[in-house]
Amino acid sequence: MHDDRTLVEARLKRVLDERIRPAVYPASVPLDVAVWNAPGEPVPVAEGLAATPAPIAAGDRWGAPWGTSWFTVTGTVPTEWAGRTVEAVLDLGFDENMPGFQCEGLVYRPDGTPVKGLNPRNQWVRIGAPVAGGEEVQLHVEAASNPVILDYHPFVPTRLGDKETAGSEPQYRLARMDLAVFDEVVWQLVLDLEVLGELMHELPADGARRHDILRAVGRALDRVDLQDVGGSAAAAREQLAGVLAAPAEPSAHRISAVGHAHIDSAWLWPLRETVRKVARTTSNMTALLEHEPEFVFAMSQAQQFAWIKEHRPEVYAKVKKAITDGRFVPAGGMWVESDTNMPGSEAMARQFVHGKRFFLDEFGIENDEAWLPDTFGFAAGLPQIIRAAGAKWLLTQKISWSQTNTFPHHTFLWEGIDGTRIFTHFPPVDTYNCSMKGSEIAHAAKNFKDKGAARHSLAPTGWGDGGGGTTREMVAKAARLRDLEGSATVKWETPGEFFTKAEADYPAPPVWVGELYLELHRATLTSQAKTKQGNRRSEHLLREAELWASTAAVRVGFAYPYEQLDRIWKTVLLHQFHDILPGSSIAWVHREAEKTYAAVAMELNGIVGAAQRALAGDPAAGRELVFNAAPHERHGVAAGGAAVSAVGGTARLTGGEGGGFVLDNGLLRVRIDTRGLVVSAYDIAAERETVAPGRAANLLQIHPDFPNMWDAWDVDAFYRNSVTDLTEAEEVRAVDAGSSAAVRVVRSFGASRVTQVLTLAPGAKRLDIDTEVDWHETEKFLKASFPLDIHAERYASETQFGHFHRATHTNTSWEAAKFEACNHRFVHVEEPGWGIALVNDSTYGHDVTRTVRAAGSGTTTTLRVSLLRAPRFPDPETDQGVHRFRHALVPGASIADAVREGFRINLPERRVTGDTPVAPLVTVDNDAVVVSAVKLADDGSGDVVVRLYESVGGRARTRVVPGFTATAVAATDLLERPLADAARPELANGAVLLILRPFELVTLRLFRGA
């Protein structure tokens, strides 16, 4: 037989595009359309429905950036359509290639009942099936004219990302607004041909199955009357029935399809628009669930459920019913799909606390999985947190985006820093917006790296980001792929059903130890510095507020602000979403975030101030009490207590040889040269120099920063090829710092200016560095360099509930790819017996490199912290303005010192006048054990909850002593529920004895007596 394969395939494409798909709607009549443009921000539904619209026609332009237009469409079903299925086809001016990234709409009936969303791939509204003819049709569409930020030419700077700069030019042109007959037989033929055509292209060209399909498709096309597609569609489908009925091979890969609509809680749109995106999507999905009995849909992010509960209760009612029916599945058990690299220990824990508790309270559902398909890498402390929240599985997809190395598994056990292992799955379909295309299904089967040992994978299926979720076409394709020769099998299943099967299928999966590093989007550790500072400050203020409010509640009857703290926590957790905290959202998002963090700080400082005032006693006593919220004793003040501080001594400042200054406090001697650079930091007791020979520390360096794509997200390795050292100083002078010694350094570069104050305090073995940058650069990367005289093959950076080691060398491509990494409060590098820490109050990105000096004179390990960037997309004004950072160089530091100094710089002492020293509410007697939270139990019982962990990576024995009458103690999970499988702690002689494994996390509930 002659090979006519390409001829048939080309025929299929043209006939589908030009004849069969258009015949899905064989008859149509235009609807009358009118529009009312809401002034300012979106209005309530009732107001939009009641407004008086003005006529508009297809072809007319509409929609200022970020505006809301209420369309009213009216018409009459022609009587000759009686007995047919009729739909309204409402095209707001969509580009079908951009679901989720342009205009969207939510359709209402005249009584305000939501019907479904309108999106580029979902433009229909069912009127009747069948209709009687003559029905009057009236629908209202709340349409959002969200501008296209990420266009066909991506990463082009635009002012459309903020309503204040976007202008008023209409963004869209109204397209088809019709009533139309829907021919379901033709629609089914389209799906038959699409599934077989797509499958055919994935099969071997010389395989029998491909040619069976090819011949069947050819026969079907022969039956299609191009002038009467509807009349011939059934006959064409008969020619395809046989090849569609052929069952899959017994060894076929098995895919669990999960209805999905990944919705970024903010990104190229503001938070308020996400509220509406969620309402549109959930309206779509509840409508689809009513008509597709096998379909199941999963949605994560408790915050998004809370939004529709608050703002769209009529939509929420439908969602709750679908959840009760088991078809709409709350997934993930987190408040939002957060970043996991930068959130601190408690914040990461509270993501699960607030997310799981919302799902339990609202739906009675306990989540066993963490669901984070789009998060930019995963910190090594996360497995323990997932397990401590009562979950056991993790799903993500983003690691497939890594540029350098291909991750070796799709299903595996992920082991965290404490040894906890989590069953983890990366969907081999390599997208969280699967549309059931044959290429996607075939890719999942071919790509699955664990074949031969396992056979199950998951496919999150549906358009995300407001694209409308799963479509009826996707459901129809999945039905054909359920058991089809040549394809993986597809079955709609919940995440829990998938994980249960996958775990049973793969009882001994491989193990991956340590962080899941994404070899991409590294610059998200630095972009939008004020958002990151707001997060860090909020995390520590929440610690203080809970600590002092609970101490005051127990000691003096202070009213613990349960609801206020709950609300603030949820606000902070929301802003840890993986496009807000990483700095990859539009200007509007970050402008609002800065205001939100300021309001959060004001509220939390109010709680702290009121609680401390209640504890301090009579202010007329005139004694200055120092409140220490850090987990370690400081200047004679106990951790979590308040007393008169015992600070003594002085630091001296003298002139240096050849100019500059020498700062000396008997512990550390620091020399600052005439350039304002640190050329020596000498540990007097250890007789050890910190700064590498001939080098200078605290050296500001600036690089060009223009990545190949993803401007706010990425920094590419070639940025290092060009660097400018900022060594010229306008001013280097001593400043009055009381008993401390301090030097002020001012530099100008480009259009920017930096002022630093370097301070050596009495009794402190650290050099404090306060930096103010008035930043006006574009596409530049600012770092501070610390070349250290130390030989180390690895270094430690803090992560949640511990620290994680990375290599300083680049032996392998995996190590070389980690050229920008994340830390929390500290980075630490050491030789046995002596180390150096660099601590910070708000930065996360850093890099560590090593060089061997000439003539065998030792190794220089250079630690650089990332301060600022200046990408122009999606916010063209990223980081412009004044920024303040605090760092401290700590020579001679152990890991324990790094932990202590990291808390110190983030939790400054507070001073209150009074006459009543405050004993800690809870104490521990081992500095390696860090108390991460002291709070009252969330259930309002008044019990005290203490969370603590081993911080240095070794075994630790400690006594936990409550500073109040405790009648009993229980070990709990993060949600403060007793652990059934835990060794029961005992309260004996007024203390709880704990023996902790390295980095072990423990939550204790201390029951209060009368």
Short mmCIF file of N, CA and C in Angstrom, two decimals, residues 38 142 170 207 262 358 362 484 511 542 719-720 738 838 939 991 1005:
data_model
loop_
_atom_site.label_atom_id
_atom_site.label_comp_id
_atom_site.label_asym_id
_atom_site.label_seq_id
_atom_site.Cartn_x
_atom_site.Cartn_y
_atom_site.Cartn_z
N ALA A 38 -18.62 50.34 35.32
CA ALA A 38 -18.56 50.71 36.73
C ALA A 38 -17.44 51.72 36.96
N GLU A 142 -20.65 40.18 34.30
CA GLU A 142 -19.69 41.06 34.98
C GLU A 142 -18.33 40.80 34.35
N PRO A 170 -9.29 51.77 26.03
CA PRO A 170 -9.99 50.47 26.00
C PRO A 170 -9.07 49.35 25.56
N GLY A 207 4.07 1.67 13.09
CA GLY A 207 3.29 0.78 13.91
C GLY A 207 1.90 0.53 13.35
N HIS A 262 -5.17 26.01 38.64
CA HIS A 262 -4.16 26.70 39.44
C HIS A 262 -4.38 28.21 39.35
N PHE A 358 -9.11 25.56 58.50
CA PHE A 358 -10.23 26.07 57.72
C PHE A 358 -10.98 24.92 57.06
N GLU A 362 -14.80 24.13 58.07
CA GLU A 362 -15.81 24.41 57.05
C GLU A 362 -16.40 23.15 56.44
N LEU A 484 -7.83 3.20 26.05
CA LEU A 484 -7.66 3.35 24.61
C LEU A 484 -6.30 2.81 24.19
N VAL A 511 15.04 7.60 47.47
CA VAL A 511 15.04 8.68 48.46
C VAL A 511 15.88 9.83 47.94
N LEU A 542 4.95 39.03 65.06
CA LEU A 542 3.95 38.06 65.49
C LEU A 542 4.48 37.19 66.62
N TYR A 719 25.81 36.71 34.80
CA TYR A 719 25.87 38.03 35.44
C TYR A 719 27.22 38.24 36.12
N ARG A 720 27.85 37.15 36.54
CA ARG A 720 29.13 37.26 37.25
C ARG A 720 30.29 37.68 36.35
N GLY A 738 27.94 56.57 71.56
CA GLY A 738 27.92 56.28 72.98
C GLY A 738 29.08 55.39 73.36
N LEU A 838 27.43 35.29 59.18
CA LEU A 838 26.92 36.57 58.71
C LEU A 838 25.42 36.52 58.90
N ASP A 939 -7.82 27.12 70.82
CA ASP A 939 -9.21 26.80 71.16
C ASP A 939 -9.77 27.70 72.26
N ALA A 991 8.66 20.31 85.70
CA ALA A 991 9.38 20.44 84.44
C ALA A 991 9.06 19.26 83.53
N ARG A 1005 1.64 21.16 74.68
CA ARG A 1005 0.49 21.88 75.24
C ARG A 1005 0.55 21.71 76.75
#
